[in-house]
Amino acid sequence: MSKKLSLKIRRLGIDTYQETVVYMRRDCLVCQSEGFESQTRIRLTVHNTSIIATLNIVTSDILQIGEVGLSESAWELLNASEGDEAYFSHPRPLNSLSEVRRKIYGHQLEPKAIDDIIADVVERRYSDIHIAAFLAASAGGRLDRDEILALTSSMIKHGDRLHWDAPLIVDKHCVGGLPGNRTSLIVVPIVASFGLMIPKTSSRAITSPAGTADTMEVLAPVALTLDQMRHVVEKEGGCIAWGGSVSLSPADDQLIRVERALDLDSEGQLIASVLSKKIAAGSTHVLIDLPVGETAKVRSLEMARILEHYLIQIGAELGIHVHTLITDGSQPVGRGIGPALEAKDVIAVLQNNKEAPTDLRERALQLAAGIIEFSPTVERGKGFSIAKEILDSGKAWKKFQAICSAQGGMREIGSAPHQHVVSADKSGKVKAIDNRVIARIARTAGAPQAKTAGVYLSTVIGDHVKKNQPLFTIHAESEGEMEYALTLMCEEAPVIQIEDQ
Amino acid sequence: MSKKLSLKIRRLGIDTYQETVVYMRRDCLVCQSEGFESQTRIRLTVHNTSIIATLNIVTSDILQIGEVGLSESAWELLNASEGDEAYFSHPRPLNSLSEVRRKIYGHQLEPKAIDDIIADVVERRYSDIHIAAFLAASAGGRLDRDEILALTSSMIKHGDRLHWDAPLIVDKHCVGGLPGNRTSLIVVPIVASFGLMIPKTSSRAITSPAGTADTMEVLAPVALTLDQMRHVVEKEGGCIAWGGSVSLSPADDQLIRVERALDLDSEGQLIASVLSKKIAAGSTHVLIDLPVGETAKVRSLEMARILEHYLIQIGAELGIHVHTLITDGSQPVGRGIGPALEAKDVIAVLQNNKEAPTDLRERALQLAAGIIEFSPTVERGKGFSIAKEILDSGKAWKKFQAICSAQGGMREIGSAPHQHVVSADKSGKVKAIDNRVIARIARTAGAPQAKTAGVYLSTVIGDHVKKNQPLFTIHAESEGEMEYALTLMCEEAPVIQIEDQ
């Protein structure tokens, strides 16, 4: 395929997020001989590495004749040097796309078909358009049990898999949607203090103002390599690392990236995402927290039961023991929403500070109790008092500091330069807090990219407030983001409902 | 929102196809104050025009400090000059996306919801990821009658609408999938000769090697403005113009662009696309050809009946008379597949050339007959002989030349520099021809962008062929494309099945 025609690669310094893009002059010989047009997917090979990328045709002089430009994501995948020779060809037709079309048309997919799709996603052969279509066709209950099982297996297969030298490897996960629910940072040190091995990997925020990895990153490095993570766990019995950097489920990372742009959570995708990461991380026993509330991710007990059923069943088929806990998801947990503000709450609980949010403390103890009871030496019902003793005695706080230090050193929590207090417009009782709107305000204020941005609540459901009493504070790192968060707030229904008395 | 911060616009000359992209330096004040990150959708205003675009962050010197780069599509929408001041803000959240999510979850959408989605698509507020999700969620029979009606109305509302000074405005459409089926170029001159007004607008190829507009463009200009089109129709009674340049259904153009990348045809989308364009073009009576065949777009009589039902019903509700014709779609029509090769067949039929493909001639006469019978002065069953007389007498050929000349002048048909003959590997009877594979070979050979590329068939189903007798010829404009088409052909099941005798 015109093997003699090549172009010299040039890092154009354009960040297209993760989609791979190459830039080529319209008048170059490669375009002419291969018949490439804008939007074509092309295969580009440098030395022995090939990638598939979307082509953007360039008609200006940002490229010289004989050059091909690479986006940052394409540059990283190629791992080559400026000026190396690149060769081009048409990629083979993506046969797995016909399986995506079959799913769009409502057919059940065979495990082989799902694996072909996931293999192509991992190899970056899918454009964002292709991934979006697969996600939309799979959401809304359109993946059955066998398909979710196949999706989970396939995600595990196409990623790294960890092995630990212990008979019992425990883990926890929360099916998000509850702002501020940062229990992992408290549960991990309690459980590790007790003596169970808990190599926790967490995700960054998908559609929320902070993921566990975002919050932990305020306090310590989380982008650990596999070796670093192993070292931390061997030393301290637990870690809180970002899952993305150990590549446990690279397919899931690609899917989540597009889900984020769609603000979509698909339940089949969710189950496969959770289980694949836990299994790849080498867990044998996993506790999954399912908060249910009108404005949480899981809105009804019925949906929680469906998720519970699939998580336990599919987990068992793949050889892990899953225990679920359906919890109250009616309001945010703790006071802070956003990475740094949530980290403050966590530290207050670990330090047994009087002002620490009791709801966060209680939830963390309940979850730690469930995990401690995975231990064959602990009787059912005894977990809670064990967990409480570890927290109250300060052992958990010591363990947390040790973990941070093993991960690369504990950091100070910063605070945002722009703060705006929102007060009650009347006196009364706090009746409801809208999780989704609170989360959107925190996001538009800059969280999670801006670490110190977010919302800090001064009140909870059931509180009696007076007119002009502060309800919450918006934190932002830039003026523009603060202004945008305020505009959004004014356009929405009341974030906090106050009932006259 | 930081109203004082602006950047000077610069046309970066990057063709991102139709998605609007802006490029900004990471270290510029706008990025810092607004908290923009790669992949953020941002609003950019120059003078009084605002557009929404996807942000790519630039870390190199292809942009100077104080500049913002624009993709070609963003540049065209803004209609401004190099160096003009641009102001930036966060766009409002796209509320209609929650309706897309409702559709993904299987809910029926209200007309208002569908109209909100279409309005946002037309205003380019949707990224390709959003459009792909909407298409995937709407395909596979997931739009009901009311939703298709609402989608059609909305597409008409958000585009231009033509009005003609005649009581009867006729039109035809073919629900594609049949390579070489270029009847419009024969039907329009016959019907216009007869005296009915037929202002035909056609599309370019979506997933096929040529659309009617692509083939007509080989013979005459098709990118007519509304005024030019009106002039041609007033003078000659008919035209064959590209629908995209008159903006009859700009929403549909955006949707089709993403459908192309997905190689997807959604039936609700298809019905809305066909009807909205015909109604916007001012038609009162439309004949729709539905070819059915195992490898055509409509694969079963059952699906053809469903489409027929919706087209007639929804057409009636929107005030036009729709007549459908279910035809044989088992093999390509004519001999040529690809713009120039199909144009050759058309000219042969119009000139009553002995070698002209009889199947193309028969189909065109049948369709012209159906349209002529829309005339209140023609008895049912008399249309065919009227159409045949007009074609045989040479009147249709004269009319076609006159239309080409009114559209800007008739062109010569070119031929491809690279040709490769594929011969029979054994003797026998031609049993089947795979439309889809033939179409893919023609596309990979470069059609429709490369006008002279495609496939020319030397045989039809039922022919007896001898070993080494030519079956078809692949035409390509570049060596790379020819090589790719040959590679694809070798990997596929036999394109033409020959039965031993």
mmCIF file of C-alpha atoms in Angstrom, chain A residues 1-3 10 12-17 23 26 32-35 37-39 55-60 62 72 90-93 95 97 101 103-106 128-130 132-133 136-137 139-140 142 257-258 261-267 440 449 478-481 483-484 487-488 491, chain B residues 1-3 10 12-17 23 26 32-35 37-39 55-60 62 72 90-93 95 97 101 103-106 128-130 132-133 136-137 139-140 142 257-258 261-267 440 449 478-481 483-484 487-488 491:
data_model
loop_
_atom_site.group_PDB
_atom_site.id
_atom_site.type_symbol
_atom_site.label_atom_id
_atom_site.label_comp_id
_atom_site.label_asym_id
_atom_site.label_seq_id
_atom_site.Cartn_x
_atom_site.Cartn_y
_atom_site.Cartn_z
ATOM 1 C CA MET A 1 0.000 0.000 0.000
ATOM 2 C CA SER A 2 2.294 2.763 -1.281
ATOM 3 C CA LYS A 3 4.859 1.481 1.154
ATOM 4 C CA ARG A 10 5.693 16.119 14.336
ATOM 5 C CA LEU A 12 1.672 19.347 17.143
ATOM 6 C CA GLY A 13 0.917 19.873 20.840
ATOM 7 C CA ILE A 14 -2.871 19.657 20.418
ATOM 8 C CA ASP A 15 -4.718 17.991 23.288
ATOM 9 C CA THR A 16 -7.797 16.296 21.774
ATOM 10 C CA TYR A 17 -8.480 14.574 25.074
ATOM 11 C CA TYR A 23 -3.088 16.109 10.843
ATOM 12 C CA ARG A 26 -4.193 18.226 1.698
ATOM 13 C CA GLN A 32 -3.361 12.007 -2.829
ATOM 14 C CA SER A 33 -2.228 8.435 -3.362
ATOM 15 C CA GLU A 34 -4.370 6.896 -0.627
ATOM 16 C CA GLY A 35 -7.463 9.024 -1.252
ATOM 17 C CA GLU A 37 -10.295 12.713 3.352
ATOM 18 C CA SER A 38 -11.053 14.526 6.614
ATOM 19 C CA GLN A 39 -12.750 12.246 9.148
ATOM 20 C CA LEU A 55 -7.625 12.364 10.081
ATOM 21 C CA ASN A 56 -7.970 16.155 10.057
ATOM 22 C CA ILE A 57 -6.850 17.746 6.793
ATOM 23 C CA VAL A 58 -4.745 20.889 7.154
ATOM 24 C CA THR A 59 -4.827 23.638 4.558
ATOM 25 C CA SER A 60 -2.507 26.121 6.278
ATOM 26 C CA ILE A 62 1.054 24.915 10.568
ATOM 27 C CA GLU A 72 -0.986 14.477 22.209
ATOM 28 C CA HIS A 90 -6.326 2.263 5.321
ATOM 29 C CA PRO A 91 -7.283 0.300 8.446
ATOM 30 C CA ARG A 92 -9.248 -2.887 7.918
ATOM 31 C CA PRO A 93 -13.011 -2.392 8.130
ATOM 32 C CA ASN A 95 -16.082 -5.839 11.690
ATOM 33 C CA LEU A 97 -19.171 -2.391 14.334
ATOM 34 C CA ARG A 101 -25.431 -2.217 14.915
ATOM 35 C CA LYS A 103 -27.192 -4.283 19.487
ATOM 36 C CA ILE A 104 -28.775 -1.035 18.282
ATOM 37 C CA TYR A 105 -31.360 -3.215 16.567
ATOM 38 C CA GLY A 106 -32.083 -4.943 19.864
ATOM 39 C CA ASP A 128 -15.768 8.541 19.996
ATOM 40 C CA ILE A 129 -18.820 8.307 17.722
ATOM 41 C CA HIS A 130 -18.565 4.502 17.692
ATOM 42 C CA ALA A 132 -21.128 6.640 22.023
ATOM 43 C CA ALA A 133 -23.357 4.459 19.847
ATOM 44 C CA ALA A 136 -26.407 4.296 24.042
ATOM 45 C CA ALA A 137 -27.440 0.926 22.599
ATOM 46 C CA ALA A 139 -27.929 1.405 28.380
ATOM 47 C CA GLY A 140 -31.491 1.329 29.682
ATOM 48 C CA ARG A 142 -30.575 -3.557 27.133
ATOM 49 C CA ARG A 257 -14.501 8.947 28.994
ATOM 50 C CA VAL A 258 -17.390 9.023 26.490
ATOM 51 C CA ALA A 261 -19.512 13.589 27.746
ATOM 52 C CA LEU A 262 -22.990 12.059 27.630
ATOM 53 C CA ASP A 263 -23.581 12.385 31.398
ATOM 54 C CA LEU A 264 -24.831 8.809 31.144
ATOM 55 C CA ASP A 265 -24.558 5.814 33.458
ATOM 56 C CA SER A 266 -25.582 2.537 31.903
ATOM 57 C CA GLU A 267 -26.369 -0.189 34.462
ATOM 58 C CA ARG A 440 -23.854 20.443 39.229
ATOM 59 C CA GLN A 449 -10.276 19.613 37.964
ATOM 60 C CA SER A 478 -11.493 31.423 39.214
ATOM 61 C CA GLU A 479 -13.891 34.328 38.948
ATOM 62 C CA GLY A 480 -15.427 32.937 35.737
ATOM 63 C CA GLU A 481 -16.262 29.625 37.348
ATOM 64 C CA GLU A 483 -19.951 33.494 38.174
ATOM 65 C CA TYR A 484 -21.071 30.489 36.159
ATOM 66 C CA THR A 487 -25.838 31.792 37.265
ATOM 67 C CA LEU A 488 -26.640 28.089 37.265
ATOM 68 C CA GLU A 491 -31.757 29.184 37.142
ATOM 69 C CA MET B 1 -18.270 36.276 32.694
ATOM 70 C CA SER B 2 -14.840 37.870 32.336
ATOM 71 C CA LYS B 3 -16.320 39.988 29.598
ATOM 72 C CA ARG B 10 -7.090 32.943 13.664
ATOM 73 C CA LEU B 12 -5.953 27.546 11.659
ATOM 74 C CA GLY B 13 -6.878 25.771 8.417
ATOM 75 C CA ILE B 14 -7.791 22.475 10.106
ATOM 76 C CA ASP B 15 -10.684 20.586 8.518
ATOM 77 C CA THR B 16 -12.425 18.684 11.342
ATOM 78 C CA TYR B 17 -15.253 17.795 8.988
ATOM 79 C CA TYR B 23 -7.896 25.768 19.763
ATOM 80 C CA ARG B 26 -3.141 26.368 27.924
ATOM 81 C CA GLN B 32 -7.153 30.198 33.318
ATOM 82 C CA SER B 33 -9.995 32.488 34.331
ATOM 83 C CA GLU B 34 -12.783 30.324 32.930
ATOM 84 C CA GLY B 35 -11.318 26.995 33.980
ATOM 85 C CA GLU B 37 -10.115 22.089 29.820
ATOM 86 C CA SER B 38 -9.731 20.027 26.643
ATOM 87 C CA GLN B 39 -13.028 18.576 25.452
ATOM 88 C CA LEU B 55 -12.081 22.980 22.899
ATOM 89 C CA ASN B 56 -8.687 21.487 22.087
ATOM 90 C CA ILE B 57 -5.896 22.818 24.291
ATOM 91 C CA VAL B 58 -2.658 23.684 22.482
ATOM 92 C CA THR B 59 0.720 23.389 24.203
ATOM 93 C CA SER B 60 2.935 24.295 21.237
ATOM 94 C CA ILE B 62 1.196 26.872 16.445
ATOM 95 C CA GLU B 72 -12.713 25.368 9.146
ATOM 96 C CA HIS B 90 -19.468 28.516 29.317
ATOM 97 C CA PRO B 91 -22.517 27.498 27.281
ATOM 98 C CA ARG B 92 -25.695 26.837 29.209
ATOM 99 C CA PRO B 93 -26.165 23.161 30.117
ATOM 100 C CA ASN B 95 -31.207 20.583 28.727
ATOM 101 C CA LEU B 97 -29.611 16.009 26.508
ATOM 102 C CA ARG B 101 -31.064 10.080 28.031
ATOM 103 C CA LYS B 103 -34.861 7.984 24.965
ATOM 104 C CA ILE B 104 -31.841 5.809 25.795
ATOM 105 C CA TYR B 105 -33.862 4.553 28.764
ATOM 106 C CA GLY B 106 -36.703 3.633 26.414
ATOM 107 C CA ASP B 128 -20.700 14.238 17.547
ATOM 108 C CA ILE B 129 -20.853 12.088 20.687
ATOM 109 C CA HIS B 130 -24.272 13.529 21.569
ATOM 110 C CA ALA B 132 -24.326 9.439 17.945
ATOM 111 C CA ALA B 133 -26.115 8.629 21.210
ATOM 112 C CA ALA B 136 -28.339 4.839 18.454
ATOM 113 C CA ALA B 137 -31.180 5.326 20.941
ATOM 114 C CA ALA B 139 -32.770 3.282 15.733
ATOM 115 C CA GLY B 140 -34.070 -0.272 15.768
ATOM 116 C CA ARG B 142 -37.503 2.740 18.963
ATOM 117 C CA ARG B 257 -22.991 13.020 8.839
ATOM 118 C CA VAL B 258 -22.772 10.989 12.057
ATOM 119 C CA ALA B 261 -19.489 7.298 10.482
ATOM 120 C CA LEU B 262 -21.646 4.626 12.126
ATOM 121 C CA ASP B 263 -22.717 3.052 8.822
ATOM 122 C CA LEU B 264 -26.187 3.096 10.352
ATOM 123 C CA ASP B 265 -29.630 3.686 8.910
ATOM 124 C CA SER B 266 -32.351 4.180 11.482
ATOM 125 C CA GLU B 267 -35.857 3.673 10.073
ATOM 126 C CA ARG B 440 -17.892 -1.757 -0.183
ATOM 127 C CA GLN B 449 -15.204 11.219 -3.446
ATOM 128 C CA SER B 478 -5.049 6.085 -7.028
ATOM 129 C CA GLU B 479 -2.838 3.050 -6.681
ATOM 130 C CA GLY B 480 -3.399 2.896 -2.905
ATOM 131 C CA GLU B 481 -7.156 2.755 -3.279
ATOM 132 C CA GLU B 483 -4.704 -2.040 -3.730
ATOM 133 C CA TYR B 484 -7.055 -1.594 -0.794
ATOM 134 C CA THR B 487 -7.266 -6.645 -0.510
ATOM 135 C CA LEU B 488 -10.846 -6.218 0.681
ATOM 136 C CA GLU B 491 -10.931 -11.221 2.233
#
